[in-house]
Coordinates of C-alpha atoms and ligand atoms in Angstrom, one line a residue:
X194 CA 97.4 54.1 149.7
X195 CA 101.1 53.4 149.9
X196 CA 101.5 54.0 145.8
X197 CA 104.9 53.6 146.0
X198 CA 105.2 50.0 148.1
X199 CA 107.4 47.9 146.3
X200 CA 106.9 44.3 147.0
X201 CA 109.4 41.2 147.7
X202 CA 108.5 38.7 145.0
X203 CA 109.1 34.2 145.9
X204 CA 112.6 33.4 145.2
X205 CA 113.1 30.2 143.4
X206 CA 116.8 30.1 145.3
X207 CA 117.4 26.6 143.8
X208 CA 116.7 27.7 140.4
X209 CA 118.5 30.7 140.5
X210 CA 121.9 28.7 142.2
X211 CA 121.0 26.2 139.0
X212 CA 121.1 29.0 136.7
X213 CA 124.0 31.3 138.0
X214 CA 126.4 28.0 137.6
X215 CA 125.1 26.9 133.9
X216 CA 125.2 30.9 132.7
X217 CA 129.0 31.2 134.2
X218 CA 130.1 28.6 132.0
X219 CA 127.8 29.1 128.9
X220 CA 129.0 33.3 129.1
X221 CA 132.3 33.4 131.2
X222 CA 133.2 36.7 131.7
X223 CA 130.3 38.1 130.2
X224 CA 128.1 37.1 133.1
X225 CA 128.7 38.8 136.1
X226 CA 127.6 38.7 139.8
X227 CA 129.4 41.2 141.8
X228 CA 127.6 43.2 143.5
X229 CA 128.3 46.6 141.6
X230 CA 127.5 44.6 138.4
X231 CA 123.9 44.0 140.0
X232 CA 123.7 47.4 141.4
X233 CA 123.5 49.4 138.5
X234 CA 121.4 46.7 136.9
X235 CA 118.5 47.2 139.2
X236 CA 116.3 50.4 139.1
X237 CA 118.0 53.6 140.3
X238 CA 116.5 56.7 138.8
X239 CA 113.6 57.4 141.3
X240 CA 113.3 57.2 144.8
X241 CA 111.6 53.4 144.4
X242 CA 113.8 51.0 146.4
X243 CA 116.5 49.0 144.2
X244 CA 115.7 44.8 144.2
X245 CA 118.7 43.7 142.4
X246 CA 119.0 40.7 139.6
X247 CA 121.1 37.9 141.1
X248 CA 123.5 38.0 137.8
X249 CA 124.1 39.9 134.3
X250 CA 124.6 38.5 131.6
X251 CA 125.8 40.7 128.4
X252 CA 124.5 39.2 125.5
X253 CA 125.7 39.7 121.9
X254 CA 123.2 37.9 119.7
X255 CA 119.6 36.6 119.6
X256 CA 121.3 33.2 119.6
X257 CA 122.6 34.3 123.3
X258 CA 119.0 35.6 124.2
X259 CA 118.2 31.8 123.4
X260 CA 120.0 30.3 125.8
X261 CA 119.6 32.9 128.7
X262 CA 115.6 32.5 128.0
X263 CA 115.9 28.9 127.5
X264 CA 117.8 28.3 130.7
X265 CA 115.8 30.3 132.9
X266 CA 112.7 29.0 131.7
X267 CA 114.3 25.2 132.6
X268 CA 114.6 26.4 135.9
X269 CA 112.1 29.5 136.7
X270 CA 113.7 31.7 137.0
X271 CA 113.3 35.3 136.2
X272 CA 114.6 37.6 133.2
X273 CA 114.6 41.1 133.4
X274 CA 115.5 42.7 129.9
X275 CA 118.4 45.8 130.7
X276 CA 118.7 48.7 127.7
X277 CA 120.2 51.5 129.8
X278 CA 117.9 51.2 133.0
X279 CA 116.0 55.2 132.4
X280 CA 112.8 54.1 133.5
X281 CA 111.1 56.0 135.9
X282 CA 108.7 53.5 137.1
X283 CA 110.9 50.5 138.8
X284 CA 110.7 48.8 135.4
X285 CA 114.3 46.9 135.8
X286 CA 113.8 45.9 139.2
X287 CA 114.0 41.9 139.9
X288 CA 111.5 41.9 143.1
X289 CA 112.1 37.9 142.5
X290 CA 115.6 37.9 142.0
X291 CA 116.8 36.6 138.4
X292 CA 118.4 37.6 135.5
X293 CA 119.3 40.8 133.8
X294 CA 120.2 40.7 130.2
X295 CA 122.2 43.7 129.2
X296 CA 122.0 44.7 125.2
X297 CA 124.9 47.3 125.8
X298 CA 127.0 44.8 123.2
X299 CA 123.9 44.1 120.8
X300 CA 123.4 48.0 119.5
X301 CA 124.0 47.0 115.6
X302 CA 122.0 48.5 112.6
X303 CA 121.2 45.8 110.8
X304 CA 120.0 47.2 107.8
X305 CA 118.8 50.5 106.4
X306 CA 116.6 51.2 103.3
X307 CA 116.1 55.1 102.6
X308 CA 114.3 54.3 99.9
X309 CA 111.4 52.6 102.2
X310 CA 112.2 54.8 104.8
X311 CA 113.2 52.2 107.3
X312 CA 115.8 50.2 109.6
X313 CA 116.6 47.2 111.3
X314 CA 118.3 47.2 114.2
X315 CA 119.4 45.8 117.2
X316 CA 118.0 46.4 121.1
X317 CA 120.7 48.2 123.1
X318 CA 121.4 50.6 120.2
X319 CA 120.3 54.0 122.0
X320 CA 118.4 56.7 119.4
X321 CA 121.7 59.0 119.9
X322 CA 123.7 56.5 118.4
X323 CA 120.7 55.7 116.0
X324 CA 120.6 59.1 114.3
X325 CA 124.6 59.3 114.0
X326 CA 124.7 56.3 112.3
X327 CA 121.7 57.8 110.2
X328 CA 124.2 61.1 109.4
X329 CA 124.6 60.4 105.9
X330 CA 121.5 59.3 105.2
X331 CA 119.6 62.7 105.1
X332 CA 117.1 60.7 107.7
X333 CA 116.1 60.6 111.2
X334 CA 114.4 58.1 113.8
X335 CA 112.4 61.2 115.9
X336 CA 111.2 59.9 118.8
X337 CA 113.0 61.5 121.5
X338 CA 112.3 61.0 125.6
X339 CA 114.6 63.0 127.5
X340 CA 117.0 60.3 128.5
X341 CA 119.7 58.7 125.7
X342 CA 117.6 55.3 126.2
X343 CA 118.0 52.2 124.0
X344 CA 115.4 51.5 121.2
X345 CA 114.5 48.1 123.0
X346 CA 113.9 50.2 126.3
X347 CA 112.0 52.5 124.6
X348 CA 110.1 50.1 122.8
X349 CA 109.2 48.1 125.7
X350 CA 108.1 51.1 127.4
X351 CA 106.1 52.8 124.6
X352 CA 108.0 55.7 125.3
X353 CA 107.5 59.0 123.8
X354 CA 108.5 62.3 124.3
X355 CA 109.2 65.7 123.2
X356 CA 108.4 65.4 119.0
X357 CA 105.6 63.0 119.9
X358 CA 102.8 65.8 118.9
X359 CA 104.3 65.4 115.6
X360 CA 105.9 62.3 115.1
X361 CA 104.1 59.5 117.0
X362 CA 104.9 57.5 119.9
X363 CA 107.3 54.5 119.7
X364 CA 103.5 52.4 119.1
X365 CA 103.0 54.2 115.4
X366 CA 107.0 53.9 114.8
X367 CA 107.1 50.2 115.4
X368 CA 107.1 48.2 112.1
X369 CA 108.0 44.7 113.3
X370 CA 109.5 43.2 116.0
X371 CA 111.4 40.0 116.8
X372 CA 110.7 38.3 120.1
X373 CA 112.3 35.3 121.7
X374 CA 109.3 34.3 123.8
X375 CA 109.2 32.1 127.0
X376 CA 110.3 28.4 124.7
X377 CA 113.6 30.2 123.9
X378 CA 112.5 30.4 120.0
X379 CA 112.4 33.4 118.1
X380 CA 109.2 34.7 116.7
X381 CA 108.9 37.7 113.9
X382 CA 105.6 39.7 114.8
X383 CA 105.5 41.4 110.9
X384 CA 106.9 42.0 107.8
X385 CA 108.6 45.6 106.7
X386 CA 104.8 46.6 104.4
X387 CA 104.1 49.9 105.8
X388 CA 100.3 48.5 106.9
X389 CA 99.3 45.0 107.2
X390 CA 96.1 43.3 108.2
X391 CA 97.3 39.8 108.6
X392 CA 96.2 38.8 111.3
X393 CA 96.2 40.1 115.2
X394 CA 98.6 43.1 115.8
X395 CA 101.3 41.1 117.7
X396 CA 103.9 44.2 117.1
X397 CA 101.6 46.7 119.5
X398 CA 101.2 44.0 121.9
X399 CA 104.8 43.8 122.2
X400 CA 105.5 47.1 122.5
X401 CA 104.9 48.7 125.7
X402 CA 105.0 45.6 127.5
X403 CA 107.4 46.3 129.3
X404 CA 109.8 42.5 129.0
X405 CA 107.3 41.0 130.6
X406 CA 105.7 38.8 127.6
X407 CA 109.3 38.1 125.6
X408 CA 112.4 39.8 125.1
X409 CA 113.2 41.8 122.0
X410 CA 116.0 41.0 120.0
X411 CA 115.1 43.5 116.9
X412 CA 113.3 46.1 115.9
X413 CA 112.3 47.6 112.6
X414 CA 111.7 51.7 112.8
X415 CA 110.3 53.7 110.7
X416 CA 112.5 56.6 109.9
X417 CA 111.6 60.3 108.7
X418 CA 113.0 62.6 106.2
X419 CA 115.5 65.3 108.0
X420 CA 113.3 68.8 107.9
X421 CA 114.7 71.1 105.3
X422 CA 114.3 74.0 107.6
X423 CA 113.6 73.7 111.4
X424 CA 112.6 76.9 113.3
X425 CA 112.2 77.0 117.2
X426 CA 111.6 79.6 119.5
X427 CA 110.4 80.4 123.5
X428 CA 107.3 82.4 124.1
X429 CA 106.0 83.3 127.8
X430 CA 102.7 83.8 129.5
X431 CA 101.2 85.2 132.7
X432 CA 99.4 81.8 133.5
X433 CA 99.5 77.9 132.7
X434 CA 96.1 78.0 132.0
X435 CA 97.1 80.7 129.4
X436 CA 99.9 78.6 127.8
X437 CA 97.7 75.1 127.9
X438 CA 94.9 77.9 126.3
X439 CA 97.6 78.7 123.5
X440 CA 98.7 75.0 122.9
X441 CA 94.9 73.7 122.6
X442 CA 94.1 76.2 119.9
X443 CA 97.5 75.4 118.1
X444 CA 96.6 71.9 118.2
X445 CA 92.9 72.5 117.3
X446 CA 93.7 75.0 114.2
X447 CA 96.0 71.9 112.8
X448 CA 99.7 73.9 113.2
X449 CA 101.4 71.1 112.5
X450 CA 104.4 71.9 115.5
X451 CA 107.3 69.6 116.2
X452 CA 107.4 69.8 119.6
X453 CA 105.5 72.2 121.9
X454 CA 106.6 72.0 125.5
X455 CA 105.3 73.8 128.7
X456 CA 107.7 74.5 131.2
X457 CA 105.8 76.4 134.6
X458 CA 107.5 78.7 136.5
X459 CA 109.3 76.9 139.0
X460 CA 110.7 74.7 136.1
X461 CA 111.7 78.2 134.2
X462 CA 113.7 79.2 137.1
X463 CA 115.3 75.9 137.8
X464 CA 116.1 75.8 133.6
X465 CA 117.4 79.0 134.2
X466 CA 119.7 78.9 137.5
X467 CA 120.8 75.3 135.8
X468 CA 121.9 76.2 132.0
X469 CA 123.0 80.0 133.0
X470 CA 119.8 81.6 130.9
X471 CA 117.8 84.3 132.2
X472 CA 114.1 83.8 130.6
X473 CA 110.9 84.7 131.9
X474 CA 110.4 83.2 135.4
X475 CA 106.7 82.4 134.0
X476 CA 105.0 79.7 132.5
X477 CA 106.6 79.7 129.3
X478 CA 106.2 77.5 125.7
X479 CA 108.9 75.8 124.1
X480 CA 108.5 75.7 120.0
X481 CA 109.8 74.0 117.3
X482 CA 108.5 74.0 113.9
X483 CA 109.8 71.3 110.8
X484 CA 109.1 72.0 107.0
X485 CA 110.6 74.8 104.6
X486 CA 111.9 77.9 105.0
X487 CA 107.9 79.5 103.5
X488 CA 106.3 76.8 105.9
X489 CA 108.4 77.4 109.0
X490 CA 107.8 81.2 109.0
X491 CA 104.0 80.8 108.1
X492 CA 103.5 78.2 111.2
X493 CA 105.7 80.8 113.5
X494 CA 103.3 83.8 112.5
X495 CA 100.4 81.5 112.9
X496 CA 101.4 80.7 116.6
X497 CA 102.5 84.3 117.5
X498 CA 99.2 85.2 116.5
X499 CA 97.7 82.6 119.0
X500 CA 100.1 83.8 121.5
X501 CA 99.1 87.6 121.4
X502 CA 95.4 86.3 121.8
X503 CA 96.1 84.2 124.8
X504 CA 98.2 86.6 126.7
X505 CA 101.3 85.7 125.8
X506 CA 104.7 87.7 125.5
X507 CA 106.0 88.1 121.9
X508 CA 106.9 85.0 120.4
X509 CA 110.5 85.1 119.2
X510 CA 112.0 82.3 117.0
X511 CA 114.8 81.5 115.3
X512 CA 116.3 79.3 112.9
X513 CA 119.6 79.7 113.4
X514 CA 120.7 75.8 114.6
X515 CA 123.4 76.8 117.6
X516 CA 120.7 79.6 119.1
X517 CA 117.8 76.4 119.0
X518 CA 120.2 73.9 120.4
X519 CA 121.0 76.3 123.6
X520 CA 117.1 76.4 123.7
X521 CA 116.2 72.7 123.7
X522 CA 119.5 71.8 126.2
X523 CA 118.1 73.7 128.4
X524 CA 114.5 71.8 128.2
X525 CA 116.4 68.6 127.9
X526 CA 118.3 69.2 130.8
X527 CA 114.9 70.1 133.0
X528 CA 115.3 66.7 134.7
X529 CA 118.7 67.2 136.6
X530 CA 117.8 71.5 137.1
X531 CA 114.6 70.2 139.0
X532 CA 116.9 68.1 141.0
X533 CA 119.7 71.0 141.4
X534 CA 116.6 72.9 143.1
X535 CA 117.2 71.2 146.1
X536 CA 120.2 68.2 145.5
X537 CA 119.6 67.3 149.6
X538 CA 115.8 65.9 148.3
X539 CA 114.6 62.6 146.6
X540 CA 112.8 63.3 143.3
X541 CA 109.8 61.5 142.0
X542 CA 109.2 61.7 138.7
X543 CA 106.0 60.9 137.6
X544 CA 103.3 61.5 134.4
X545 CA 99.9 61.5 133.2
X546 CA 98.1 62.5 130.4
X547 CA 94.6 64.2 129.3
X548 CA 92.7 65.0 126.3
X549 CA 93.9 68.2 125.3
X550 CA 90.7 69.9 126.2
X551 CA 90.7 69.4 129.9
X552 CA 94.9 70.2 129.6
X553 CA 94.5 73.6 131.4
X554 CA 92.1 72.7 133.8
X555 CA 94.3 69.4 135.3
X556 CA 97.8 71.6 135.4
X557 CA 96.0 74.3 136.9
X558 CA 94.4 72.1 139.7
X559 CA 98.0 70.0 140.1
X560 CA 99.3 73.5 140.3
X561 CA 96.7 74.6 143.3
X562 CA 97.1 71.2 144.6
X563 CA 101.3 71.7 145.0
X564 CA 100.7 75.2 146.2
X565 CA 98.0 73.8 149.0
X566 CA 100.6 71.3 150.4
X567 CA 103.4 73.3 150.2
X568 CA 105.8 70.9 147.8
X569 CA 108.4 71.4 145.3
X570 CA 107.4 70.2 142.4
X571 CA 108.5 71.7 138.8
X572 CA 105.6 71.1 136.0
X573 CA 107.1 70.2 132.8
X574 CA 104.7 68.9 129.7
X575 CA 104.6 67.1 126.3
X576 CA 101.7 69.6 126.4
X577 CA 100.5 69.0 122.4
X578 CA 99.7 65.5 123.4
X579 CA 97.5 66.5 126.9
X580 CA 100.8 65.0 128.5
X581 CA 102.6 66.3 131.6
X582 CA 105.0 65.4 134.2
X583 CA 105.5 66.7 138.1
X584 CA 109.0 66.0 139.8
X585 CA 108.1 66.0 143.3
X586 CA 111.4 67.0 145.6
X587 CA 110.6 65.6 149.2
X588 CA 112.5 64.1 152.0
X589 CA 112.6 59.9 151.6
X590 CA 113.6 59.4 155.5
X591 CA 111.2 61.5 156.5
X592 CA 107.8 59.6 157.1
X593 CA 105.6 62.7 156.8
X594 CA 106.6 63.7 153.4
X595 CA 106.5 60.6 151.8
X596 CA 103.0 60.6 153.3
X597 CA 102.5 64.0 151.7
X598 CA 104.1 63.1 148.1
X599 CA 101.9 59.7 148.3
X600 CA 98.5 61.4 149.1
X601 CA 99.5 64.6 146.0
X602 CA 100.4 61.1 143.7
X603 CA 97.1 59.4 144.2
X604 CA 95.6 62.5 143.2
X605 CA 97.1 63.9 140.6
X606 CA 96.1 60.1 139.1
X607 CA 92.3 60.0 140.3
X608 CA 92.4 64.0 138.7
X609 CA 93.5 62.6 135.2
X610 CA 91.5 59.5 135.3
X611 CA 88.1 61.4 136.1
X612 CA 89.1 63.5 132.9
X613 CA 88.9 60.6 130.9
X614 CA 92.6 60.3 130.8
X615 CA 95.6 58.1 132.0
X616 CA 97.7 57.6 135.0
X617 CA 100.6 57.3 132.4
X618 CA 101.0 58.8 129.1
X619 CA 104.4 57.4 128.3
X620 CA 106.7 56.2 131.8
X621 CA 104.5 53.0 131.6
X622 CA 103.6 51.2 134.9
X623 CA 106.4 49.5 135.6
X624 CA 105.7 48.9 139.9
X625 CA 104.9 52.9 140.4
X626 CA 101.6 52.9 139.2
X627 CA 99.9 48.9 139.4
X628 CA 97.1 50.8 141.0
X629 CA 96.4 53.3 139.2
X630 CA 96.3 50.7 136.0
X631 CA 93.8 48.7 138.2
X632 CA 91.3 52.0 138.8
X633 CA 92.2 53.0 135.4
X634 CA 90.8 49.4 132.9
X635 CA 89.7 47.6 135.7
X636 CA 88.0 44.3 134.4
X637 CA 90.4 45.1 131.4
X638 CA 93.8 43.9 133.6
X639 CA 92.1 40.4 133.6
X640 CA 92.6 40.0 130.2
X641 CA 95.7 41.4 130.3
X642 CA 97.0 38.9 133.0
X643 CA 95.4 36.1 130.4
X644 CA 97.6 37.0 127.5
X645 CA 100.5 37.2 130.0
X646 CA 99.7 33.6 131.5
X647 CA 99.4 32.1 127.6
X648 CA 102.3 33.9 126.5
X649 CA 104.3 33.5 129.6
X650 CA 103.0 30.9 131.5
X651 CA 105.6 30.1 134.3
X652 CA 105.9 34.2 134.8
X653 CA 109.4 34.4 133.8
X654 CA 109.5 37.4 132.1
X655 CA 109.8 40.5 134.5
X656 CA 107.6 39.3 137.4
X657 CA 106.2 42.1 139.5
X658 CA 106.2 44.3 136.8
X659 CA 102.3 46.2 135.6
X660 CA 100.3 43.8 137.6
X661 CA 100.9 41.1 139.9
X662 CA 100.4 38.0 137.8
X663 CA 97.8 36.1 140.4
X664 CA 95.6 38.5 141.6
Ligands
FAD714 C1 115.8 62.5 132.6 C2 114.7 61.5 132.1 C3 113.8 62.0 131.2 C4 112.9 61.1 130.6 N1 111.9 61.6 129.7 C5 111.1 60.8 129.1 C6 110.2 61.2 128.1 O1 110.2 62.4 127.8 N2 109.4 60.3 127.4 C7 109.5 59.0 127.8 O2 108.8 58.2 127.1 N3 110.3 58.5 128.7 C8 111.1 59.4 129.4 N4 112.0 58.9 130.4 C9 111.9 57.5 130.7 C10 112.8 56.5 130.0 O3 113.9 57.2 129.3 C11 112.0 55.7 129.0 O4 111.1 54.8 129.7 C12 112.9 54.8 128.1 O5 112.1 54.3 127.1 C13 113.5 53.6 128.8 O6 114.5 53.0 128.0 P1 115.8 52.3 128.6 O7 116.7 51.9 127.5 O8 116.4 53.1 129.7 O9 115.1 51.0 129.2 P2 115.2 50.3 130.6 O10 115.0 51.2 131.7 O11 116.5 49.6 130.6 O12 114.1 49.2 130.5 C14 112.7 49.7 130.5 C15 111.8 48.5 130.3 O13 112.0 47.9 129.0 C16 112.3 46.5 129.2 N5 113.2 46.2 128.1 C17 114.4 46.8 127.8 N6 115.0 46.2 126.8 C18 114.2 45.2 126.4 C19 114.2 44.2 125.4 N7 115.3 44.1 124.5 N8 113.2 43.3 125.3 C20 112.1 43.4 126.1 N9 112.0 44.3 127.1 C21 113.0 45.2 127.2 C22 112.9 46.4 130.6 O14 112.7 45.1 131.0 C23 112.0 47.4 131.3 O15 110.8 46.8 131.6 C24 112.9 59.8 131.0 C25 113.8 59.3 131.9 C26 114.8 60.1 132.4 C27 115.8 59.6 133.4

């Protein structure tokens, strides 16, 4: 199975010559089709060809998002929503050609309320830029994927990340969303209550679909309360299945950890060759614990004493903020040290996730399995949440390791769906992993291609994207 075929979509080319002549004169110089415009508009983080858009248009207000939806939909054209293009999955590719609309210039914060713990803002606002604007506030939006992606991106995506263990995913941080949907009007899915029954849950249906049902134009966030202490700390072990051991009984015993991340020991060298550190070379644990200064040091003792029980080296932690920040650069910066291990290779990033009780067993086997082929492929994992990630390095003009990568792909997927899991626990499907969504709800896609045909009924909104609208 060639997981990683990326098909040519129909291209309405008289629509799309309709469309790049009414957009130049509705947006001037804020639509743009030179080529490098469209480049960087199209997907380029993975090794998945790039199918650019045929123009960009950078929008500035919901009232723009109107007339970009309402013109392509007079013609048919595609729209492919743009926060800062970080998927992993081919998600901003235009495999029809089309649109992209960039929310670079529509990154307001509409309003805040600490008193309700919540904020309004706009798209292409990216959580760094989020939590500065949050400084004075004593709050924090948490959810944190590696990348500095935009909160519409990460909405669409139902992304995740490192404090999801603790914190949710961008689905239980969603309070309402506004959508301009396929007639060009705006729709509000819910109000700001903190729980509502009215109704179907139009905000989770939104969320994590990825532009292909309407484009966001807001979002309202829940926010948190910044931790009065935060403690954080690194704790080695001599196997993964030790560490995944160590993380199911923290989870099980209720530690309430911020983030706990597993980093194997290819990933611990490459962290270490990359941000000049000299840990461990072993599978190792990455800690960090929210609450008071009493809370922080009784949820560090509790987890040391896991540790010592599992195997583990001694656990040291640390509160002291400059010592954790060296710490989680280095975990954020795992991505481009996997890459430094060999800069000559591709890298395919990919992730799936597990109950927590069959974590062990599915890194171990991915593990065996990378060992068996001979690959490079660092491990790195949201490992509270059952979730991991494998960046295969491999040689893209070279037709026997693509055929290599593609065969360890489909089973690292078949491995996590027989454990009752799924072949994406926060990347989404974007083109990557349409198959893997078919063996994973089967009959279930249907529907999903229903709501998309109701809701979207010409396919405009980022065709080719999760499933292929007709079967
Ligand atoms: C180094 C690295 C590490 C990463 N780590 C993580 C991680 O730990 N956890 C995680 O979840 N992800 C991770 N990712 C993936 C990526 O950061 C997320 O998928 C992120 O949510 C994408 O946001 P974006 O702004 O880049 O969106 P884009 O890539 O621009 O778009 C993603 C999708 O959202 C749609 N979209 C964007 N804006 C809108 C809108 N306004 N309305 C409707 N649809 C819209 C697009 O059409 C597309 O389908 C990582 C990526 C990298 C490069």
């Amino acid at each position: 199975m060639a997981v990683r075929d990326v098909k040519a979509g129909f291209r309405n080319e008289e629509g799309i010559g309709t469309v790049l002549g009414i957009l130049k004169q509705s947006f001037g110089e804020r639509f743009q089709t030179g080529q490098s415009f469209r480049e960087q508009h199209a997907h380029t983080t993975t090794y998945l060809p790039a199918q650019l858009p045929d123009g960009v248009v950078f929008v500035e207000s919901a009232e723009d998002v109107k007339t970009v939806v309402k013109t392509c939909a007079a013609h048919r054209v595609p729209i492919i929503p743009f926060g800062v293009g970080s998927s992993l999955e081919g998600q901003v590719n235009a495999p029809s050609g089309g649109i992209s609309i960039d929310f670079s210039r529509m990154n307001r914060v509409l309003r805040v309320s600490p008193a309700d713990l919540d904020v309004t803002v706009e798209p292409g606002i990216t959580r760094e830029e989020l939590n500065r604007e949050l400084r004075d506030t004593g709050l924090f939006f948490p959810i944190d994927p590696g990348a500095n992606a935009s909160i519409g991106g990460m909405a669409a995506t139902r992304a995740s990340g490192t404090n999801a263990v603790r914190y949710g995913t961008m689905k239980d941080n969603v309070l309402s969303l506004t959508i301009v949907a396929a007639d060009g009007e705006e729709i509000r899915t819910a109000r700001r209550a903190r729980k509502s029954s009215a109704g179907y849950d139009l905000t989770r249906l939104f969320v994590g679909s990825e532009g292909t049902l309407g484009v966001i134009t807001s979002i309202t966030l829940r926010l948190q309360g910044i931790p009065e202490k935060i403690g954080g700390g690194v704790c080695a072990f001599p196997s993964v299945a030790a560490a995944c051991d160590a993380v199911i009984m923290t989870i099980q015993m209720g530690i309430p950890v911020a983030r706990i991340e597993l980093l194997d020991e290819v990933q611990m060298r490459a962290c270490n060759a990359y941000s000049k550190l000299s840990y461990p070379e072993k599978p190792t644990l990455f800690l960090e614990f929210h609450g008071t200064e009493e809370t922080v040091a009784l949820q560090s003792a509790q987890f040391s004493e896991i540790a010592t029980e599992c195997g583990g080296d001694e656990f040291r932690w640390t509160a002291n903020a400059e010592e954790r920040a060296k710490l989680w650069n280095a975990r954020h910066n795992a991505y481009w040290a996997s890459r430094a291990l060999a800069p000559e290779l591709d890298g395919l990033s990919t992730d799936v996730c597990v109950p927590i009780s069959r974590l062990a067993e599915c890194v171990a086997e991915t593990q065996a399995d990378i060992v068996a082929e001979g690959l490079l492929a660092p491990i790195v994992g949201h490992a509270g949440d059952g979730n991991f990630h494998v960046l295969v390095l491999f040689d893209g003009k070279d037709p026997t390791s693509v055929e290599k990568v593609e065969g360890f792909i489909e089973r690292l997927n078949r491995r996590a769906l027989a454990m009752d899991g799924t072949c994406t626990g926060e990347h989404g499907i974007g083109q990557g992993k349409m198959a893997f969504l078919e063996e994973e709800l089967g009959g279930a896609v249907d529907l999903m291609r229903s709501i998309k045909k109701s809701l979207d009924p010409d396919n405009i909104f980022n065709p080719g994207n999760i499933f292929r609208a007709g079967k």
